[in-house]
Coordinates of C-alpha atoms in Angstrom, one line a residue:
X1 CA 86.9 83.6 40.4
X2 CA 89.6 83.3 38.0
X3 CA 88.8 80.5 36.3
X4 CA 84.9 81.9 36.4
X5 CA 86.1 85.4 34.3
X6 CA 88.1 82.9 32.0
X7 CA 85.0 80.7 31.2
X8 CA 82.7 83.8 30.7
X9 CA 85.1 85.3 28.3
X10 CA 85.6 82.2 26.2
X11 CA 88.9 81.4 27.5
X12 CA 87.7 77.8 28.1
X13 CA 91.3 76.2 27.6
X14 CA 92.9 78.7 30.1
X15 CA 90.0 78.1 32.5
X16 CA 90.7 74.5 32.1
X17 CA 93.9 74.5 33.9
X18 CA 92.8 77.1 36.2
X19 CA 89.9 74.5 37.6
X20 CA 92.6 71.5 37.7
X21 CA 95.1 73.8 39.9
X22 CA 92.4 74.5 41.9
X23 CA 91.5 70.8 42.2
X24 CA 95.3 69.1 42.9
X25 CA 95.6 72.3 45.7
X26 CA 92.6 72.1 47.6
X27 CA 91.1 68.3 46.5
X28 CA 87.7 68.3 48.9
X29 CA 87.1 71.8 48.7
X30 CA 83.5 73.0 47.8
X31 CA 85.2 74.9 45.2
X32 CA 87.1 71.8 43.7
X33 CA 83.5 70.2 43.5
X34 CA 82.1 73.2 41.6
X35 CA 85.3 73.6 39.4
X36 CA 84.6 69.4 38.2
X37 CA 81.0 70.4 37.7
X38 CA 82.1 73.2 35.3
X39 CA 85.0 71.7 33.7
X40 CA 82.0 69.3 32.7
X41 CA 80.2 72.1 31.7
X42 CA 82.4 73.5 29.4
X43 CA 83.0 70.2 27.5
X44 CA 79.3 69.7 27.0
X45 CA 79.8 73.3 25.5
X46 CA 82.8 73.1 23.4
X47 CA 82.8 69.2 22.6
X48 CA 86.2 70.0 20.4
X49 CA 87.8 71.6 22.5
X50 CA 91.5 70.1 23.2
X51 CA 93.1 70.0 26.4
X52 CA 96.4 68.3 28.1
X53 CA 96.0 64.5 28.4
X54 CA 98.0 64.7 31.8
X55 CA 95.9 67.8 33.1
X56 CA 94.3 66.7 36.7
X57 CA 90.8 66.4 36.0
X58 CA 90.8 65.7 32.1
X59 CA 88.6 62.8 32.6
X60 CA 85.7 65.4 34.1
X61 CA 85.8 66.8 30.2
X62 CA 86.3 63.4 28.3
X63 CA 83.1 62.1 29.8
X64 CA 81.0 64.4 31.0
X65 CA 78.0 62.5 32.3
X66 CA 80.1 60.2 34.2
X67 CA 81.4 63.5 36.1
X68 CA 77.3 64.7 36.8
X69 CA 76.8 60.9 38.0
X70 CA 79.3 60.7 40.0
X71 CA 78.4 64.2 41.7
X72 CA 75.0 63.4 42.0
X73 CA 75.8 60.1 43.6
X74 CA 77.5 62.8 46.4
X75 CA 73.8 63.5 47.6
X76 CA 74.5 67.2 46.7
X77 CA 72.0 70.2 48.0
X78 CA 68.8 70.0 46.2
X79 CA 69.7 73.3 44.0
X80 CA 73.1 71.6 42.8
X81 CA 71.1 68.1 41.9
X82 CA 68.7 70.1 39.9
X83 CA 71.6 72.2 38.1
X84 CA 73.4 68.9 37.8
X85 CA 70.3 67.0 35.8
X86 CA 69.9 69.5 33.9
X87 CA 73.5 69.7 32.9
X88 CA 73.6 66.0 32.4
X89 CA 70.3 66.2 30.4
X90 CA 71.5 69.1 28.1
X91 CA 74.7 66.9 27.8
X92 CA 72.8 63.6 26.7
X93 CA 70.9 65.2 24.3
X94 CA 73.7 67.0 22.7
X95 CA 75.5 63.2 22.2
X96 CA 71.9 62.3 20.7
X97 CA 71.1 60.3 23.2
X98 CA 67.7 61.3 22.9
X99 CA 65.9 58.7 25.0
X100 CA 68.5 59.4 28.3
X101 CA 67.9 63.0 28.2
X102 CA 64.1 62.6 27.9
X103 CA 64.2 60.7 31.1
X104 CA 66.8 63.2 32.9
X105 CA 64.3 66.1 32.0
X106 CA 61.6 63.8 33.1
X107 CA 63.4 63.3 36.2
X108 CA 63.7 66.9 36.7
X109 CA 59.5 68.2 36.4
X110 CA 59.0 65.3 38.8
X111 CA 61.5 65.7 41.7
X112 CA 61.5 69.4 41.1
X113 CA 58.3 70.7 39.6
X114 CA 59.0 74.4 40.7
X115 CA 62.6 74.7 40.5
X116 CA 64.9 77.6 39.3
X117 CA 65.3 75.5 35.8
X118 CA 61.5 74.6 34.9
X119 CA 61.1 76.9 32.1
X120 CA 64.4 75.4 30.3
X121 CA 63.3 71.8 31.4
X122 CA 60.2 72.2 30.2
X123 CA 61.5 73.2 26.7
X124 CA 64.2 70.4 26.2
X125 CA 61.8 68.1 27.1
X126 CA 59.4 68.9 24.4
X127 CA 62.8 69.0 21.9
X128 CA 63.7 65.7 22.8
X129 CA 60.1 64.1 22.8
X130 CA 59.5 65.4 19.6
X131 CA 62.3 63.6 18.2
X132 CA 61.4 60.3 19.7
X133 CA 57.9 60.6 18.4
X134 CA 59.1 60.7 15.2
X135 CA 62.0 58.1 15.6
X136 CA 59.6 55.8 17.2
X137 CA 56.2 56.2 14.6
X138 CA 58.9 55.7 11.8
X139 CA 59.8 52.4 13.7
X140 CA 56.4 51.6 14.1
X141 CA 56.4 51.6 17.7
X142 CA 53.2 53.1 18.7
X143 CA 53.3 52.1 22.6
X144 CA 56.6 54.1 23.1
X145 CA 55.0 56.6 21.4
X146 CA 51.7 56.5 23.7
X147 CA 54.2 56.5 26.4
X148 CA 55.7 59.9 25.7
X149 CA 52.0 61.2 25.5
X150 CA 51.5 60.1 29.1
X151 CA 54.2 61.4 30.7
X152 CA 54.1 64.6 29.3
X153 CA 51.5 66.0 27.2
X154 CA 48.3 64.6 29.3
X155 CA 49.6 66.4 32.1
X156 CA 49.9 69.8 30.1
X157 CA 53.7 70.0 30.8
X158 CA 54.2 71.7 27.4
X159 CA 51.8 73.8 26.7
X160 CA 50.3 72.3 23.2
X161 CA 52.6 70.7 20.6
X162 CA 53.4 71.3 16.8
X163 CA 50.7 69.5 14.1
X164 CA 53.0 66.8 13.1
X165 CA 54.0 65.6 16.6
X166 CA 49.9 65.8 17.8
X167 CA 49.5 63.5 14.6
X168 CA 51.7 61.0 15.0
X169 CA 50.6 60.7 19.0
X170 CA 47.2 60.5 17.9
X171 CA 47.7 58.3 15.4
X172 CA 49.6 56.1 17.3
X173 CA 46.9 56.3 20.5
X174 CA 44.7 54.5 17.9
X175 CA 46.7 52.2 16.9
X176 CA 47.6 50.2 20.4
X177 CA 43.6 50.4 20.7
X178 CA 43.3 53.4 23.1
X179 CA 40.2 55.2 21.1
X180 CA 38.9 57.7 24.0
X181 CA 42.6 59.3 24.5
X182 CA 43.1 59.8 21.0
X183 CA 40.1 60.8 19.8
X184 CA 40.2 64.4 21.5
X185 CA 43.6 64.5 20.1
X186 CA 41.9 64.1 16.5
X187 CA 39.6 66.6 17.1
X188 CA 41.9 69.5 18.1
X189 CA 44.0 68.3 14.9
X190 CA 40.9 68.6 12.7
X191 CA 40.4 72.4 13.6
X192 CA 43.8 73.5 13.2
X193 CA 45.6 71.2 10.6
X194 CA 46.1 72.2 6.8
X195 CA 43.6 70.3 4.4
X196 CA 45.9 68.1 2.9
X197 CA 46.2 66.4 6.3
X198 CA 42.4 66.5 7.3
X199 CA 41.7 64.0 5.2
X200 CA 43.8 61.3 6.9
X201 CA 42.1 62.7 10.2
X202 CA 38.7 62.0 9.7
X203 CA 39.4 58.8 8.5
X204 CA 41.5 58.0 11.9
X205 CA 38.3 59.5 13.4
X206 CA 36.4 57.2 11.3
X207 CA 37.9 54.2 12.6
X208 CA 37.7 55.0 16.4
X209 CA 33.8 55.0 15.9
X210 CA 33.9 51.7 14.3
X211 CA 36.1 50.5 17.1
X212 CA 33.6 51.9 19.3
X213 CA 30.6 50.0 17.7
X214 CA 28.9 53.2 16.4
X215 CA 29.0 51.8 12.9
X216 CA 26.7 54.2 11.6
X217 CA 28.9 57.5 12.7
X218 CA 31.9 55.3 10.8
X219 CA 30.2 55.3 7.4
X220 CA 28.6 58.8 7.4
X221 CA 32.8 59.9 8.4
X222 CA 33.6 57.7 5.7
X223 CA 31.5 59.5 3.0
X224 CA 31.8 62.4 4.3
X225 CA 35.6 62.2 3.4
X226 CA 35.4 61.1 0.1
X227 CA 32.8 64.2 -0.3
X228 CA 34.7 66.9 1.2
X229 CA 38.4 65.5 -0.3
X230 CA 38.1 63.9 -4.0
X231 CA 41.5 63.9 -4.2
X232 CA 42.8 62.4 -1.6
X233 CA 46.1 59.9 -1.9
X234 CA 45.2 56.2 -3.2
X235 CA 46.6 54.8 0.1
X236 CA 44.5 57.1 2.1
X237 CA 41.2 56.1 -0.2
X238 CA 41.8 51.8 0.2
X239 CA 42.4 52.6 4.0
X240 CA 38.6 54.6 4.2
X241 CA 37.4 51.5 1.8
X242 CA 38.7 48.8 4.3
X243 CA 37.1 50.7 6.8
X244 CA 33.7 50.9 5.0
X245 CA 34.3 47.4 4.1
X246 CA 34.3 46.2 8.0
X247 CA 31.0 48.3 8.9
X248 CA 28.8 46.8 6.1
X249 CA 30.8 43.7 7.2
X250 CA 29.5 44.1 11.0
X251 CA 25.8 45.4 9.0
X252 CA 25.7 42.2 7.3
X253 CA 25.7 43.7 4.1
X254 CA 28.0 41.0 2.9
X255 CA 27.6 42.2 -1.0
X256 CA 28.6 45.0 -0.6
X257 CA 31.5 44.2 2.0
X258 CA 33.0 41.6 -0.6
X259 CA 33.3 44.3 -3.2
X260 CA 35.5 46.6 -1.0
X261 CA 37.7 44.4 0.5
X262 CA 38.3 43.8 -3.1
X263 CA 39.2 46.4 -4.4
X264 CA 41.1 47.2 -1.1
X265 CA 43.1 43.9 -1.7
X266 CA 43.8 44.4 -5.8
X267 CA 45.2 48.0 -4.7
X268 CA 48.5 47.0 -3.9
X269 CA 48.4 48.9 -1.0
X270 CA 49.6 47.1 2.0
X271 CA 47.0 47.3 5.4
X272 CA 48.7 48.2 8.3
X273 CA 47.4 45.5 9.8
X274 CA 47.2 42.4 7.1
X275 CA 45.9 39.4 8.9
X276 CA 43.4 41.2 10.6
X277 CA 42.6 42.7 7.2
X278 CA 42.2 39.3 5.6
X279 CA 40.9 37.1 8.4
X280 CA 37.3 39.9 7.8
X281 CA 37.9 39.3 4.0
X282 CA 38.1 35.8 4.7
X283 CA 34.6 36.3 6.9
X284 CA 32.8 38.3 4.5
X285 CA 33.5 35.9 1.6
X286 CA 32.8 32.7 3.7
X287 CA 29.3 34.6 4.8
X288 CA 29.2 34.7 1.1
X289 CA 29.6 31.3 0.2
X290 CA 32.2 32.2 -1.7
X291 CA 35.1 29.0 0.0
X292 CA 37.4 28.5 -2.4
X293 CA 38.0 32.5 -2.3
X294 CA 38.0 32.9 1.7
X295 CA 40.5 29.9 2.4
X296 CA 43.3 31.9 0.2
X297 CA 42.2 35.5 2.6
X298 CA 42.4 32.8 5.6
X299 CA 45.9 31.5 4.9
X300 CA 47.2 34.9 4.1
X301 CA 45.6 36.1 7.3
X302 CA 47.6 33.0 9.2
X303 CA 50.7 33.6 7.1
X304 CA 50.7 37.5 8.4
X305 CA 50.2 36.2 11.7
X306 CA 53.1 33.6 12.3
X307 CA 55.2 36.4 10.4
X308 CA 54.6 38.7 13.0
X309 CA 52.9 37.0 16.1
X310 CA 53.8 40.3 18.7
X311 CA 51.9 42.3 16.3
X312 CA 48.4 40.8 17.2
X313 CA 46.4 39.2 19.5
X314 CA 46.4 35.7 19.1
X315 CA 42.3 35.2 18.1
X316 CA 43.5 36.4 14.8
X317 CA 45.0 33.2 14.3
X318 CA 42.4 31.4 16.5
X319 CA 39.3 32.8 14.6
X320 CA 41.7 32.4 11.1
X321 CA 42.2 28.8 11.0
X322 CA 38.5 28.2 12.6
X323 CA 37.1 30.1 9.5
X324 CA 39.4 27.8 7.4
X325 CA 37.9 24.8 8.8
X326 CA 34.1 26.4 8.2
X327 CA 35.0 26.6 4.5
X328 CA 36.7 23.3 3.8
X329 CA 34.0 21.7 6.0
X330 CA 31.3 24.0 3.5
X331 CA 33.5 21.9 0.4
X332 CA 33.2 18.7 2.1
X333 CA 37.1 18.4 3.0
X334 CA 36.5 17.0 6.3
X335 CA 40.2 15.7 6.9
X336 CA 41.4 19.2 6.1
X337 CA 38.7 20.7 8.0
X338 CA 39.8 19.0 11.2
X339 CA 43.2 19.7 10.7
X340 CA 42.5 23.2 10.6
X341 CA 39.9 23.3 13.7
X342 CA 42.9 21.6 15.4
X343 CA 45.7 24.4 15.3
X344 CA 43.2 26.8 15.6
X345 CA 42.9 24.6 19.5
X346 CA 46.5 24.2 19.6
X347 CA 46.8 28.5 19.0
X348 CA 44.2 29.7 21.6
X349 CA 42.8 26.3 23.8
X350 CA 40.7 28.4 26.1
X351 CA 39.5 31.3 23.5
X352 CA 36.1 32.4 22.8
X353 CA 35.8 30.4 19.7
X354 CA 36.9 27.1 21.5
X355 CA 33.9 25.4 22.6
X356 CA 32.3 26.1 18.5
X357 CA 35.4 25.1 17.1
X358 CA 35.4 21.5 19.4
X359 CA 31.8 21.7 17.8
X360 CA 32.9 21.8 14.2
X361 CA 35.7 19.3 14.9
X362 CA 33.2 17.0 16.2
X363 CA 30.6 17.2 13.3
X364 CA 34.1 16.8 10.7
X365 CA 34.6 13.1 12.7
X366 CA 31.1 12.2 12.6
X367 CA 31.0 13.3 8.2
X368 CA 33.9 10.8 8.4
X369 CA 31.7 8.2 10.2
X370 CA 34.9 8.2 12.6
X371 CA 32.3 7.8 16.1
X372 CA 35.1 6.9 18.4
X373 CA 37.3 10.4 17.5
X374 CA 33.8 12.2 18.0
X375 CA 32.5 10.8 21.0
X376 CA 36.0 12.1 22.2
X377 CA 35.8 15.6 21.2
X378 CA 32.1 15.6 22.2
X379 CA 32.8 14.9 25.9
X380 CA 35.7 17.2 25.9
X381 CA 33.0 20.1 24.7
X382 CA 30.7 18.9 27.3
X383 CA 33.4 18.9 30.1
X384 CA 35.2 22.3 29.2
X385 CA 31.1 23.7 28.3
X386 CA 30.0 23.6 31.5
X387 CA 26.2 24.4 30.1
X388 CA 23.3 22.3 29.1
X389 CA 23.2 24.2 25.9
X390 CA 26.5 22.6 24.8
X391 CA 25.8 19.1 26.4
X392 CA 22.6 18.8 24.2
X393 CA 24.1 20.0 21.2
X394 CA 26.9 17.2 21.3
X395 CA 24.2 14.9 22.1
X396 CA 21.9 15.6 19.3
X397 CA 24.7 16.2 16.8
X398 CA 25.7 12.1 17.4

């Protein structure tokens, strides 16, 4: 009780040696368990706060969190191992160890969802998750991101979260591909966020429904934006063009495509996602006849790809090189052609494109009169086809 008056008056040093008398008298006490607790305590508190080296118990203020594990490996009473958590939670976060105390808090709302500390837990685990969201979305690492919205905010532990956070969530929702999570997100954004912001909204918005194949919902978005915000930033406007430029892209309004991932690509402004941004240039300008134009969008698109290869799937590379081989075959460059359809194989052996791109490879021997290389290829598309359809193409093609 001494050493509890001392600590409530700010007497922490003298409470100090109070705790470690009480610690070297009566070592497995209850009371010596409580006093290491709060010799812990006080450290977390007063993190400058100097003390005997020699003083029993010293190492319970060097290292706090050490001293909660090693209480909590005790299997203490369920109302100590939630004040202990919590200590060792409110102790990580004050070392900035962000990520650990996230977890502890975590820990807490799922072992204890009513306990004596929920409103407190509740409200250091919004503190720390709002740091991580924006530590992670400056990273660019949208799927820890996501995985703070999952553990916490889609289950309505804090109740709502500030503008900024809910952006960068949403934001980064769309950007690992989950559409339908973020977009309600988006929507609560758009009613309460100032208009500077908005703009970036809708266009997120925008997006999801091109994602979603409601290309025409996309393009009225898109206008809509440019109508309601005139002056919105350049990087903003080339990221609604590129957006524009892949629904009149998926319309078949090639023209029109070609012209705005132009202008998208003389910007300067970086995509967020380049090699998908120029593998659909590359598309649109091969639709276009336009070879000599797509091949450079194609190897940029590659280039982006093998830069960053966990970034995207992997039939952004497929689809890239078999596009490359589409053009040089289109210039008569059969060699290079083949080349192209063959690493394209090599990328993705069993994707989508596989049994077209065997095709093309086929038809590039064949422009070479090189029969033996295409008879190959041709019974490798009729063995991996498994339909008449492709069976009957090979044969006609020879």
């Amino acid at each position: 009780m001494i050493g509890r008056c001392l600590t409530e008056i700010d007497q922490h040093t003298a409470a100090l040696k109070i705790y470690s008398m009480l610690i070297e008298k009566y070592p497995g006490s209850k009371e010596a368990q409580e006093c290491t607790m709060i010799m812990a305590n006080i450290a977390v508190k007063k993190p400058d706060l100097k003390l005997p080296v020699a003083m029993l118990g010293a190492e319970n203020v060097r290292d706090p969190v050490s001293t909660y594990d090693d209480l909590l490996r005790k299997s203490p009473q369920p109302d100590v191992e939630e004040a202990l958590l919590f200590q060792k939670g409110y102790a990580l976060a004050q070392q900035g160890r962000h990520k650990e105390a996230f977890d502890t808090f975590d820990t807490i709302m799922q072992r204890f969802p009513k306990g004596k500390f929920k409103p407190a837990t509740i409200e250091n685990l919004r503190k720390n998750a709002e740091i991580l969201v924006d530590r992670y979305f400056v990273r660019g690492d949208y799927l820890a991101v996501s995985d703070i919205y999952f553990r916490i905010y889609a289950n309505g532990i804090p109740k709502g979260y500030d503008s900024m956070t809910g952006f960068k969530m949403a934001e980064s929702l769309r950007r690992v591909g989950l559409y339908a999570q973020s977009a309600p997100l988006f929507n609560d954004l758009m009613k309460r966020s100032e208009k500077k912001r908005q703009a970036s909204i809708l266009i997120s918005m925008a997006e999801i429904k091109y994602h979603e194949g409601r290309y025409g919902d996309a393009e009225a978005m898109i206008h809509s934006m440019f109508k309601e915000f005139p002056g919105v930033e350049q990087r903003e406007q080339m990221r609604a063009r590129r957006i524009l430029a892949d629904v009149y892209a998926r319309k078949g309004l090639t023209e029109k495509a070609v012209s705005l991932y132009g202008e998208v690509a003389k910007s300067g402004q970086v995509p967020e996602d380049p090699a998908v941004f120029y593998r659909n240039y590359g598309h649109a300008l091969k639709d276009a006849k336009a070879y000599p134009a797509a091949v450079g969008c194609y190897q940029s698109a590659i280039k982006h790809y093998h830069g960053d290869r966990e970034r995207y799937p992997v039939e952004v590379a497929s689809e890239s090189y078999t596009g490359l081989g589409d053009c040089l075959m289109g210039e008569r460059n059969y060699s290079q052609a083949i080349s192209a359809y063959r690493k394209s194989l090599e990328v993705d052996p069993d994707g989508r494109q596989s049994l077209w791109t065997l095709y093309q490879m086929g038809t590039g021997y064949l422009a070479l009169n090189d029969e033996p290389s295409a008879n190959r290829v041709f019974s490798e598309l009729k063995l991996k086809g498994g339909e008449a359809f492709w069976a009957g193409l090979a044969d006609y093609s020879v």
